[in-house]
XYZ file of N, CA, C and O in Angstrom:
760
model
N 94.572 -28.265 103.204
C 94.183 -27.164 103.569
C 94.565 -25.942 102.311
O 95.615 -25.822 101.865
N 93.752 -25.651 102.069
C 93.486 -24.230 100.799
C 93.448 -23.001 101.297
O 92.306 -22.954 102.365
N 94.376 -22.187 100.880
C 94.192 -20.717 101.448
C 93.753 -20.199 100.079
O 94.331 -20.279 98.891
N 92.860 -19.282 100.186
C 92.561 -18.278 99.233
C 93.596 -16.980 99.334
O 93.272 -16.277 100.054
N 94.182 -16.515 98.151
C 95.003 -15.384 98.336
C 94.594 -14.089 98.571
O 95.096 -13.235 99.368
N 93.258 -14.016 97.976
C 91.973 -13.035 98.512
C 92.230 -12.364 99.912
O 91.575 -11.976 100.980
N 92.055 -13.857 100.700
C 92.195 -13.919 102.002
C 93.177 -13.189 102.792
O 93.358 -12.872 104.079
N 94.391 -13.202 102.024
C 95.645 -12.522 102.763
C 95.522 -10.925 102.787
O 95.650 -10.476 101.847
N 95.253 -10.506 103.624
C 95.182 -8.864 103.431
C 96.817 -8.304 103.960
O 97.556 -8.989 103.430
N 96.690 -6.993 103.890
C 97.709 -6.136 103.711
C 98.802 -6.235 104.734
O 100.014 -6.203 104.751
N 98.285 -6.763 105.977
C 99.232 -7.098 107.131
C 99.702 -8.631 107.184
O 100.487 -9.170 108.127
N 99.089 -9.179 106.347
C 99.240 -10.543 106.058
C 98.187 -11.682 106.665
O 97.053 -11.106 107.354
N 98.692 -12.922 106.852
C 97.799 -13.969 107.449
C 98.535 -14.511 108.421
O 99.562 -15.499 107.721
N 97.983 -14.907 109.412
C 98.475 -16.140 110.620
C 97.535 -17.267 110.780
O 96.483 -17.315 110.396
N 98.235 -18.601 110.136
C 97.634 -19.382 110.312
C 98.285 -20.307 111.403
O 99.339 -20.282 112.003
N 97.338 -20.909 112.329
C 97.428 -21.884 113.659
C 96.347 -23.015 113.183
O 95.182 -23.265 113.607
N 96.843 -23.976 112.463
C 96.344 -24.886 111.933
C 96.424 -26.289 112.291
O 97.753 -26.940 112.027
N 95.690 -27.203 112.462
C 96.144 -28.957 112.700
C 96.455 -29.271 111.163
O 96.053 -29.398 110.435
N 97.833 -30.151 111.485
C 97.960 -31.123 110.366
C 97.439 -32.417 110.652
O 97.902 -33.122 111.609
N 96.756 -33.229 109.945
C 95.890 -34.365 110.234
C 97.194 -35.236 110.051
O 98.240 -35.204 108.920
N 97.191 -36.519 111.054
C 97.843 -37.959 110.906
C 98.075 -38.339 109.540
O 98.819 -38.991 108.962
N 96.512 -38.446 108.937
C 96.707 -38.857 107.377
C 97.609 -38.168 106.345
O 98.121 -39.027 105.515
N 97.389 -37.084 106.484
C 98.443 -35.786 105.398
C 100.020 -36.408 105.840
O 100.883 -36.892 105.015
N 100.779 -36.840 107.324
C 101.935 -37.265 107.768
C 102.028 -38.570 107.138
O 103.303 -38.711 106.356
N 101.174 -39.458 107.123
C 101.285 -40.999 106.695
C 101.487 -41.032 105.220
O 102.547 -41.702 104.884
N 100.492 -40.083 104.816
C 100.963 -40.252 103.195
C 102.112 -39.523 102.763
O 102.497 -40.271 101.769
N 102.897 -38.869 103.413
C 104.046 -38.025 103.051
C 104.678 -39.128 103.151
O 105.833 -39.358 102.323
N 104.543 -40.036 104.072
C 105.839 -41.015 104.609
C 105.767 -42.434 103.553
O 106.779 -42.939 103.688
N 104.517 -42.331 103.187
C 103.940 -43.617 102.643
C 104.343 -43.566 101.112
O 104.958 -44.416 100.298
N 103.982 -42.415 100.748
C 104.303 -41.955 99.172
C 105.277 -42.299 98.368
O 105.146 -43.158 97.682
N 106.402 -41.778 99.081
C 107.999 -42.041 98.129
C 108.237 -43.529 98.770
O 108.472 -44.053 97.655
N 108.293 -44.055 99.862
C 108.886 -45.683 100.233
C 108.490 -45.681 101.504
O 108.802 -45.497 102.372
N 107.635 -47.018 101.435
C 107.159 -47.400 102.791
C 108.115 -48.002 103.637
O 107.935 -48.024 104.815
N 109.346 -48.303 102.795
C 110.709 -49.225 103.754
C 111.513 -48.061 104.221
O 112.357 -48.552 104.924
N 111.213 -46.663 104.193
C 111.792 -45.425 105.370
C 111.553 -45.981 106.466
O 112.102 -45.778 107.421
N 110.441 -46.650 107.118
C 110.250 -46.810 108.575
C 109.482 -45.818 109.430
O 109.329 -46.074 110.529
N 109.576 -44.831 108.669
C 108.694 -43.777 109.773
C 107.755 -43.980 109.803
O 107.150 -44.058 108.424
N 107.043 -43.628 110.538
C 105.458 -43.479 110.905
C 104.833 -42.604 111.988
O 105.643 -42.255 112.838
N 104.011 -41.884 111.532
C 103.116 -40.787 112.273
C 102.823 -41.613 113.856
O 102.167 -42.274 113.754
N 103.091 -40.937 115.014
C 102.152 -41.305 116.221
C 101.293 -40.351 116.253
O 100.157 -40.812 117.281
N 100.872 -39.121 115.558
C 99.704 -38.440 115.834
C 99.701 -37.353 114.544
O 100.958 -37.014 114.063
N 98.861 -36.505 114.785
C 98.548 -35.194 113.682
C 99.599 -34.167 114.785
O 100.519 -34.152 115.600
N 99.646 -32.817 114.137
C 101.019 -31.780 114.365
C 99.956 -30.395 114.174
O 98.837 -30.547 113.877
N 100.769 -29.281 114.649
C 100.033 -28.134 114.600
C 100.842 -27.348 113.726
O 102.064 -27.083 114.005
N 100.463 -26.394 112.549
C 101.302 -25.917 111.488
C 101.042 -24.576 112.356
O 99.973 -23.882 112.446
N 101.985 -23.591 112.380
C 102.183 -22.376 112.713
C 102.577 -21.763 111.494
O 104.028 -22.045 111.318
N 101.881 -21.029 110.579
C 102.532 -20.490 109.209
C 102.146 -18.634 109.470
O 100.997 -18.384 109.975
N 102.858 -18.087 108.784
C 102.837 -17.038 108.210
C 102.525 -16.385 106.564
O 103.454 -16.987 105.936
N 101.429 -16.072 105.784
C 101.596 -16.074 104.650
C 101.356 -14.259 104.167
O 100.536 -13.283 104.776
N 102.604 -13.891 103.640
C 102.216 -12.037 103.100
C 102.740 -12.091 101.792
O 103.501 -12.859 101.234
N 101.904 -11.180 101.318
C 101.808 -10.882 99.829
C 103.234 -10.265 99.576
O 103.551 -8.914 100.179
N 104.086 -10.270 98.201
C 105.298 -9.605 98.186
C 105.193 -9.685 96.659
O 104.938 -11.002 96.119
N 105.488 -8.738 95.960
C 105.560 -8.153 94.703
C 105.120 -9.644 94.131
O 106.128 -10.354 93.007
N 103.985 -9.708 93.346
C 103.494 -10.762 92.819
C 103.314 -12.123 92.798
O 103.088 -13.018 92.207
N 103.525 -12.176 94.452
C 103.447 -13.664 94.661
C 103.178 -13.489 96.277
O 102.526 -12.596 97.306
N 103.465 -14.726 97.163
C 103.576 -14.652 98.652
C 104.485 -15.426 98.957
O 105.156 -16.322 98.846
N 104.988 -14.820 100.633
C 105.818 -15.410 101.105
C 105.186 -16.246 102.405
O 104.483 -15.740 102.680
N 105.623 -17.399 102.176
C 105.087 -18.301 103.010
C 106.561 -18.773 104.176
O 107.146 -19.497 103.762
N 106.223 -18.844 105.662
C 106.912 -18.852 106.562
C 106.115 -20.036 107.280
O 105.462 -19.627 107.805
N 106.678 -20.980 107.739
C 105.828 -22.240 108.320
C 106.878 -23.019 109.159
O 108.316 -23.270 108.978
N 106.435 -23.478 110.435
C 106.920 -24.793 111.565
C 105.847 -25.397 111.904
O 104.923 -25.142 112.406
N 106.553 -26.822 112.442
C 105.239 -27.686 112.867
C 106.613 -28.619 113.305
O 107.396 -28.524 113.031
N 105.938 -29.760 114.388
C 107.044 -30.481 114.971
C 106.097 -31.967 114.850
O 104.904 -31.964 115.535
N 106.408 -32.786 114.037
C 105.622 -34.225 113.815
C 106.132 -35.034 114.306
O 107.360 -35.234 114.416
N 105.180 -35.858 115.386
C 105.617 -36.554 116.217
C 105.731 -38.150 115.574
O 104.759 -38.348 114.617
N 107.152 -38.439 115.268
C 106.761 -39.893 114.772
C 107.875 -40.781 115.250
O 108.743 -40.638 116.481
N 107.777 -42.286 114.764
C 108.369 -43.449 115.664
C 109.111 -43.724 113.927
O 108.806 -43.915 112.783
N 110.525 -44.208 114.659
C 111.228 -44.685 113.384
C 112.331 -45.793 113.860
O 112.649 -45.680 114.960
N 112.753 -46.851 113.151
C 113.277 -47.935 113.873
C 114.631 -47.483 113.966
O 115.517 -46.979 112.849
N 115.950 -48.109 115.159
C 116.676 -47.613 115.356
C 117.573 -48.196 113.823
O 117.464 -49.287 113.792
N 118.797 -47.480 113.227
C 119.468 -48.342 112.507
C 120.128 -49.308 112.761
O 120.833 -49.908 111.959
N 120.368 -49.353 114.455
C 121.517 -50.289 114.543
C 120.798 -51.646 115.206
O 121.085 -52.509 115.032
N 119.979 -51.126 116.187
C 119.313 -52.547 116.981
C 117.971 -52.599 116.468
O 117.327 -53.695 117.323
N 117.157 -51.751 115.644
C 115.704 -51.815 115.075
C 114.556 -51.593 116.012
O 113.370 -51.503 116.090
N 115.374 -51.029 117.286
C 114.097 -50.907 118.416
C 113.669 -49.505 117.979
O 114.150 -48.708 117.318
N 112.103 -48.954 118.394
C 111.461 -48.053 118.047
C 112.336 -46.596 118.760
O 112.341 -47.231 119.972
N 112.080 -45.605 117.872
C 112.636 -44.525 118.826
C 111.509 -43.444 118.262
O 111.102 -43.279 117.074
N 110.991 -43.062 119.069
C 110.090 -41.824 119.261
C 110.837 -40.430 118.943
O 111.866 -40.129 119.447
N 110.398 -39.823 118.198
C 111.058 -38.395 117.540
C 110.106 -37.260 117.522
O 109.480 -37.428 116.860
N 110.495 -36.108 117.764
C 109.040 -34.800 117.604
C 110.622 -34.335 116.124
O 111.281 -33.528 116.530
N 109.777 -34.166 114.934
C 110.676 -33.877 113.918
C 110.428 -32.690 113.651
O 109.347 -31.915 113.368
N 111.459 -31.712 113.867
C 111.116 -30.026 113.592
C 111.142 -29.749 112.200
O 112.153 -30.169 111.250
N 110.200 -29.130 111.771
C 109.939 -28.780 110.437
C 109.763 -27.254 110.055
O 108.979 -27.016 110.876
N 111.159 -26.628 109.840
C 110.580 -24.901 109.346
C 110.993 -24.897 107.681
O 111.846 -25.218 107.402
N 110.239 -23.670 107.400
C 110.632 -23.513 105.649
C 110.303 -22.366 105.519
O 109.292 -21.460 106.129
N 110.930 -21.748 104.587
C 110.361 -20.186 103.997
C 110.307 -20.484 102.543
O 111.153 -20.935 101.973
N 109.134 -20.205 101.817
C 109.259 -20.433 100.632
C 108.640 -19.174 99.968
O 107.420 -18.461 100.677
N 108.982 -18.765 98.732
C 108.667 -17.596 97.998
C 107.366 -18.051 97.152
O 108.029 -18.970 96.216
N 106.126 -18.303 97.110
C 105.252 -18.728 96.270
C 105.096 -17.894 95.160
O 104.534 -16.669 95.001
N 105.183 -18.458 93.679
C 105.188 -17.453 92.860
C 103.318 -17.900 91.648
O 103.698 -18.921 91.724
N 103.369 -16.756 91.375
C 101.576 -17.295 90.772
C 102.289 -17.741 89.469
O 103.273 -17.004 88.784
N 101.852 -18.918 88.483
C 102.458 -19.063 87.364
C 102.221 -18.165 86.286
O 102.619 -18.233 85.231
N 101.344 -17.496 86.243
C 100.783 -16.439 85.100
C 101.952 -15.165 85.612
O 101.619 -14.547 84.254
N 102.355 -15.275 86.654
C 103.628 -13.800 86.741
C 104.947 -14.566 85.998
O 105.692 -13.821 85.886
N 105.037 -15.893 85.798
C 106.444 -16.345 85.345
C 105.991 -16.888 83.940
O 105.401 -17.484 83.133
N 106.944 -15.921 82.716
C 106.306 -15.988 81.672
C 108.176 -16.006 80.800
O 108.613 -14.838 81.379
N 108.497 -16.939 80.094
C 109.923 -16.891 79.473
C 109.242 -15.782 78.146
O 108.641 -15.550 77.801
N 110.658 -15.258 77.504
C 110.584 -14.187 76.782
C 110.007 -14.698 75.584
O 110.168 -16.087 75.325
N 109.029 -14.080 74.922
C 108.613 -14.204 73.907
C 106.974 -15.372 73.970
O 106.461 -15.346 72.916
N 107.079 -15.551 75.342
C 105.594 -16.619 75.518
C 104.879 -15.952 76.267
O 105.157 -15.131 76.945
N 103.502 -16.058 75.783
C 102.853 -15.293 77.024
C 102.654 -15.954 78.176
O 103.638 -16.782 78.739
N 101.818 -15.804 79.372
C 102.239 -16.245 80.623
C 102.023 -17.927 80.671
O 101.176 -18.580 80.371
N 102.560 -18.374 81.651
C 102.578 -19.862 81.668
C 101.116 -20.432 82.595
O 100.928 -19.701 83.974
N 100.806 -21.355 82.138
C 99.311 -21.555 82.740
C 99.036 -22.857 83.063
O 98.532 -23.373 83.734
N 99.886 -23.956 82.384
C 100.016 -25.388 82.807
C 101.046 -25.899 83.211
O 102.274 -25.356 82.897
N 101.154 -27.107 83.685
C 102.608 -27.412 84.217
C 103.233 -27.737 83.328
O 104.401 -27.717 83.231
N 102.913 -28.285 82.359
C 103.971 -29.056 81.214
C 104.697 -27.849 80.822
O 105.839 -27.752 80.747
N 103.949 -26.467 80.489
C 104.813 -25.653 79.961
C 106.089 -24.775 81.304
O 106.880 -24.436 80.782
N 105.305 -25.125 82.187
C 106.031 -24.457 83.387
C 107.386 -25.242 83.813
O 108.135 -24.685 83.917
N 106.923 -26.529 83.523
C 107.867 -27.398 83.601
C 109.276 -27.265 82.586
O 110.304 -27.410 82.594
N 108.945 -26.884 81.322
C 109.765 -26.912 80.151
C 110.464 -25.415 80.245
O 111.399 -25.099 79.106
N 109.904 -24.508 81.100
C 110.308 -23.180 80.656
C 111.737 -22.641 80.961
O 112.046 -21.733 80.808
N 112.557 -23.521 81.701
C 113.767 -23.724 82.079
C 114.452 -24.524 83.262
O 113.772 -25.353 83.256
N 115.812 -24.477 83.362
C 116.175 -25.342 84.140
C 116.238 -25.011 85.603
O 116.196 -23.756 85.850
N 116.564 -25.900 86.197
C 116.332 -25.720 87.587
C 117.874 -24.650 88.555
O 118.982 -25.010 87.618
N 117.668 -23.878 89.295
C 118.885 -23.050 89.632
C 118.721 -23.000 91.365
O 117.298 -22.760 91.771
N 119.916 -22.960 91.859
C 119.917 -23.122 92.914
C 118.990 -22.120 93.671
O 118.360 -22.455 94.916
N 119.049 -20.718 93.269
C 118.538 -19.818 94.179
C 117.294 -19.876 94.143
O 116.425 -18.951 94.788
N 116.295 -20.812 93.145
C 115.431 -21.108 92.981
C 114.760 -22.127 93.652
O 113.699 -22.785 93.794
N 115.649 -22.878 94.666
C 115.397 -23.729 95.383
C 114.314 -23.682 96.120
O 113.496 -24.775 96.954
N 113.708 -22.451 96.768
C 112.568 -22.204 97.842
C 111.426 -21.227 97.066
O 110.942 -20.733 97.788
N 111.398 -21.684 95.956
C 109.982 -21.296 95.240
C 109.507 -22.507 94.875
O 109.694 -23.470 94.827
N 108.247 -22.299 95.025
C 106.955 -23.114 94.543
C 106.211 -22.432 93.886
O 106.005 -20.491 93.938
N 105.342 -23.024 92.879
C 104.601 -22.051 91.952
C 102.822 -22.319 92.449
O 102.730 -23.339 93.016
N 101.994 -21.526 92.690
C 100.583 -21.968 92.802
C 99.850 -20.801 91.535
O 100.625 -20.361 90.530
N 98.503 -21.395 91.163
C 97.570 -20.939 90.099
C 97.521 -19.627 90.147
O 96.793 -18.988 89.351
N 97.725 -18.739 91.381
C 97.594 -17.342 91.499
C 96.318 -17.011 92.165
O 96.113 -15.606 92.947
N 95.397 -17.715 92.306
C 94.170 -17.838 93.500
C 93.958 -18.583 94.813
O 93.547 -17.694 95.673
N 94.504 -19.455 94.291
C 94.633 -20.401 95.639
C 96.012 -21.106 95.996
O 96.757 -21.056 95.034
N 96.331 -21.572 97.071
C 97.739 -22.094 97.684
C 97.159 -23.382 98.248
O 96.443 -23.434 99.575
N 97.484 -24.541 97.708
C 97.100 -25.616 98.052
C 98.248 -25.752 99.136
O 99.242 -27.003 98.479
N 98.276 -26.161 100.822
C 99.241 -26.304 101.434
C 99.748 -27.832 101.557
O 100.929 -27.731 102.154
N 98.720 -28.939 101.405
C 99.234 -29.837 101.549
C 100.143 -30.553 100.632
O 101.183 -31.446 101.362
N 100.495 -30.635 99.658
C 101.498 -31.082 98.799
C 102.919 -30.262 99.495
O 104.007 -30.735 99.337
N 102.521 -28.888 100.019
C 103.688 -28.038 100.428
C 104.249 -28.747 101.703
O 105.531 -29.230 102.060
N 103.318 -29.284 102.212
C 103.813 -29.807 103.997
C 104.242 -31.045 103.770
O 105.236 -31.732 104.320
N 103.827 -32.087 102.914
C 104.455 -33.524 102.259
C 105.782 -33.293 102.071
O 106.792 -34.154 102.851
N 106.042 -32.314 101.120
C 107.525 -32.089 100.731
C 108.397 -31.645 102.036
O 109.352 -32.358 101.906
N 108.308 -30.663 102.617
C 108.778 -30.268 103.473
C 109.011 -31.264 104.779
O 110.182 -31.390 105.466
N 107.884 -32.177 104.868
C 108.428 -33.091 106.000
C 109.099 -34.047 105.600
O 110.288 -34.711 106.069
N 109.266 -34.307 104.283
C 110.023 -35.478 103.699
C 111.464 -34.958 103.574
O 112.648 -35.669 103.891
N 111.806 -33.571 103.197
C 113.194 -32.578 103.453
C 113.534 -32.638 104.762
O 114.715 -32.894 104.869
N 112.785 -32.786 105.654
C 113.091 -32.947 107.086
C 113.452 -34.060 107.635
O 114.076 -33.934 108.775
N 113.283 -35.269 107.028
C 113.519 -36.660 107.533
C 115.186 -36.449 107.788
O 115.752 -36.437 107.028
N 115.567 -37.165 108.877
C 117.012 -37.497 109.183
C 117.427 -38.625 108.469
O 116.685 -39.547 108.192
N 118.513 -38.810 107.817
C 119.400 -40.111 106.933
C 118.989 -41.171 108.127
O 118.679 -42.752 107.683
N 119.399 -41.518 109.481
C 119.605 -42.182 110.271
C 119.007 -41.601 111.716
O 119.186 -40.604 112.179
N 118.693 -42.715 112.299
C 117.967 -42.662 113.480
C 118.636 -43.869 114.521
O 118.169 -45.140 113.960
N 119.112 -43.474 115.633
C 119.689 -44.183 116.689
C 118.956 -44.165 117.962
O 118.982 -42.899 118.451
N 118.767 -45.009 118.618
C 117.967 -44.842 120.046
C 119.197 -44.453 120.957
O 118.959 -43.628 121.849
N 120.252 -44.482 120.735
C 121.359 -43.392 121.695
C 122.838 -43.794 120.807
O 122.958 -44.750 119.960
N 123.797 -42.634 121.062
C 124.874 -42.717 120.209
C 125.515 -43.925 120.906
O 126.232 -44.491 119.835
N 125.321 -44.569 121.873
C 126.371 -45.797 122.585
C 125.683 -47.269 121.895
O 125.950 -48.208 122.719
N 124.356 -47.073 121.201
C 123.806 -48.192 120.734
C 124.682 -49.374 120.554
O 125.807 -48.890 119.051
N 124.715 -50.665 120.701
C 125.868 -51.518 120.103
C 125.135 -52.134 119.194
O 125.911 -53.286 118.414
N 123.740 -52.225 118.600
C 122.865 -53.046 117.573
C 122.964 -54.316 117.785
O 122.802 -54.698 118.587
N 122.903 -55.154 116.688
C 122.725 -56.364 116.667
C 123.763 -57.292 116.451
O 124.540 -56.976 115.501
N 123.596 -58.669 117.206
C 124.525 -59.356 116.841
C 124.933 -60.271 115.128
O 123.594 -60.378 115.060
N 125.541 -59.949 114.668
C 125.458 -60.413 113.152
C 125.345 -61.782 112.723
O 125.085 -62.454 112.061
N 125.755 -62.901 113.589
C 125.457 -63.956 113.890
C 124.249 -64.510 113.839
O 123.614 -65.215 113.368
N 123.647 -64.016 115.276
C 122.198 -64.449 115.677
C 121.190 -63.880 115.594
O 120.032 -63.820 116.145
N 121.641 -62.231 115.919
C 120.694 -61.273 115.984
C 120.247 -60.765 117.261
O 119.144 -59.952 117.404
N 120.866 -61.227 118.293
C 120.435 -60.669 119.753
C 121.107 -59.142 119.702
O 122.032 -58.425 119.068
N 119.896 -58.577 120.206
C 120.166 -57.322 120.627
C 121.070 -57.019 121.765
O 121.136 -56.972 123.020
N 122.640 -56.424 121.378
C 123.311 -56.352 121.934
C 123.191 -55.128 123.613
O 124.165 -55.271 124.246
N 121.896 -54.402 123.104
C 122.101 -53.431 124.552
C 121.466 -54.333 125.563
O 121.455 -54.001 126.431
N 120.924 -55.377 125.298
C 120.125 -56.086 126.494
C 120.937 -57.176 126.660
O 120.779 -57.849 127.931
N 122.015 -57.368 126.418
C 122.989 -58.195 126.955
C 123.827 -59.155 125.758
O 123.350 -59.093 124.560
N 124.746 -59.552 126.036
C 126.041 -60.471 125.260
C 125.389 -61.656 124.720
O 124.368 -62.156 125.862
N 125.679 -62.160 123.819
C 125.343 -63.347 122.973
C 126.093 -64.487 123.630
O 127.203 -64.084 123.902
N 125.894 -65.632 123.202
C 127.160 -66.862 123.314
C 127.726 -66.791 122.037
O 128.673 -68.004 122.213
N 127.778 -66.045 120.957
C 128.537 -66.426 119.751
C 130.002 -66.171 120.013
O 130.424 -65.059 120.858
N 130.895 -67.043 119.454
C 132.022 -66.578 119.548
C 132.524 -65.617 118.114
O 131.637 -65.743 117.290
N 132.935 -65.009 118.118
C 133.849 -63.821 117.499
C 134.431 -64.494 116.341
O 134.864 -65.423 116.234
N 133.982 -64.156 114.958
C 134.129 -64.779 113.870
C 135.816 -64.090 113.637
O 136.218 -63.351 113.604
N 136.533 -65.242 113.067
C 138.146 -65.362 112.916
C 138.151 -64.620 111.251
O 137.186 -64.907 110.649
N 138.729 -63.612 111.371
C 139.020 -62.764 110.310
C 139.853 -63.708 109.454
O 140.842 -64.263 109.837
N 139.174 -63.392 108.141
C 140.372 -64.125 106.924
C 141.499 -63.689 107.141
O 141.826 -62.153 107.394
N 142.490 -64.078 107.081
C 144.114 -63.353 107.214
C 144.296 -62.495 106.223
O 145.145 -61.647 106.238
N 143.681 -62.903 105.051
C 144.259 -61.985 103.897
C 143.763 -60.380 104.362
O 144.092 -59.594 103.849
N 142.960 -60.716 104.917
C 142.214 -59.356 105.171
C 142.361 -58.459 106.756
O 141.933 -57.320 107.097
N 143.283 -59.635 107.538
C 143.467 -59.175 108.410
C 144.191 -57.529 108.975
O 144.180 -57.094 109.659
N 144.489 -57.207 107.736
C 145.614 -55.631 107.778
C 144.515 -54.643 108.239
O 144.813 -53.416 108.402
N 143.131 -55.034 107.347
C 142.195 -53.924 107.238
C 141.718 -53.564 108.330
O 141.403 -52.782 108.753
N 141.712 -54.234 109.529
C 141.420 -54.275 111.033
C 142.114 -53.260 111.509
O 141.224 -52.298 112.295
N 143.014 -52.271 111.027
C 143.876 -51.459 111.722
C 143.602 -50.396 110.880
O 144.083 -49.120 111.233
N 143.042 -50.343 109.855
C 142.613 -49.007 109.045
C 141.572 -48.243 110.124
O 140.513 -48.599 110.104
N 141.673 -46.823 109.978
C 141.072 -45.972 111.186
C 140.005 -45.189 109.701
O 140.450 -44.309 108.926
N 138.844 -45.048 109.853
C 138.041 -44.202 109.095
C 137.859 -42.928 110.087
O 137.485 -43.063 111.071
N 137.428 -41.975 109.373
C 137.289 -40.686 110.232
C 135.812 -40.823 110.074
O 134.751 -41.167 109.500
């Protein structure tokens, strides 16, 4: 989805656009297909773009329907991933280190300085068009939870036979603890 900066009027530009399931799939598969997150369908992006001092302020939100395996029992968990972001989009031609002309290519832009925490909400664009697809892919990845569980009281799988303990107990006998490690069973972790 490409936005032309000239389309952004003085009152701004409001977007209500579909996000295709292919874009979500590409975002989730690109980094690592082993994450287990899969899109169940597309999403709807609601965003506003406003021109601000040589750049564009982008505020967006969407809810991405995903399926992921429970980290304890491996059952599929459906979730609506909330994605909300605010980014300051800066034209590359506006950003120039002292003594150099405007930055026009990616190589010089990357070598222009180091990462600063207060610049974490900044993205660069070519000055004429804003491609929202890479921004959306990045924001979806940043919003992914570290762990997904089907319920807080999920008992997981039996380490011996693999039985889902939420569905019932298995016939495995508890493994005896090596006496050298027996004192560790009383250690309480926060």
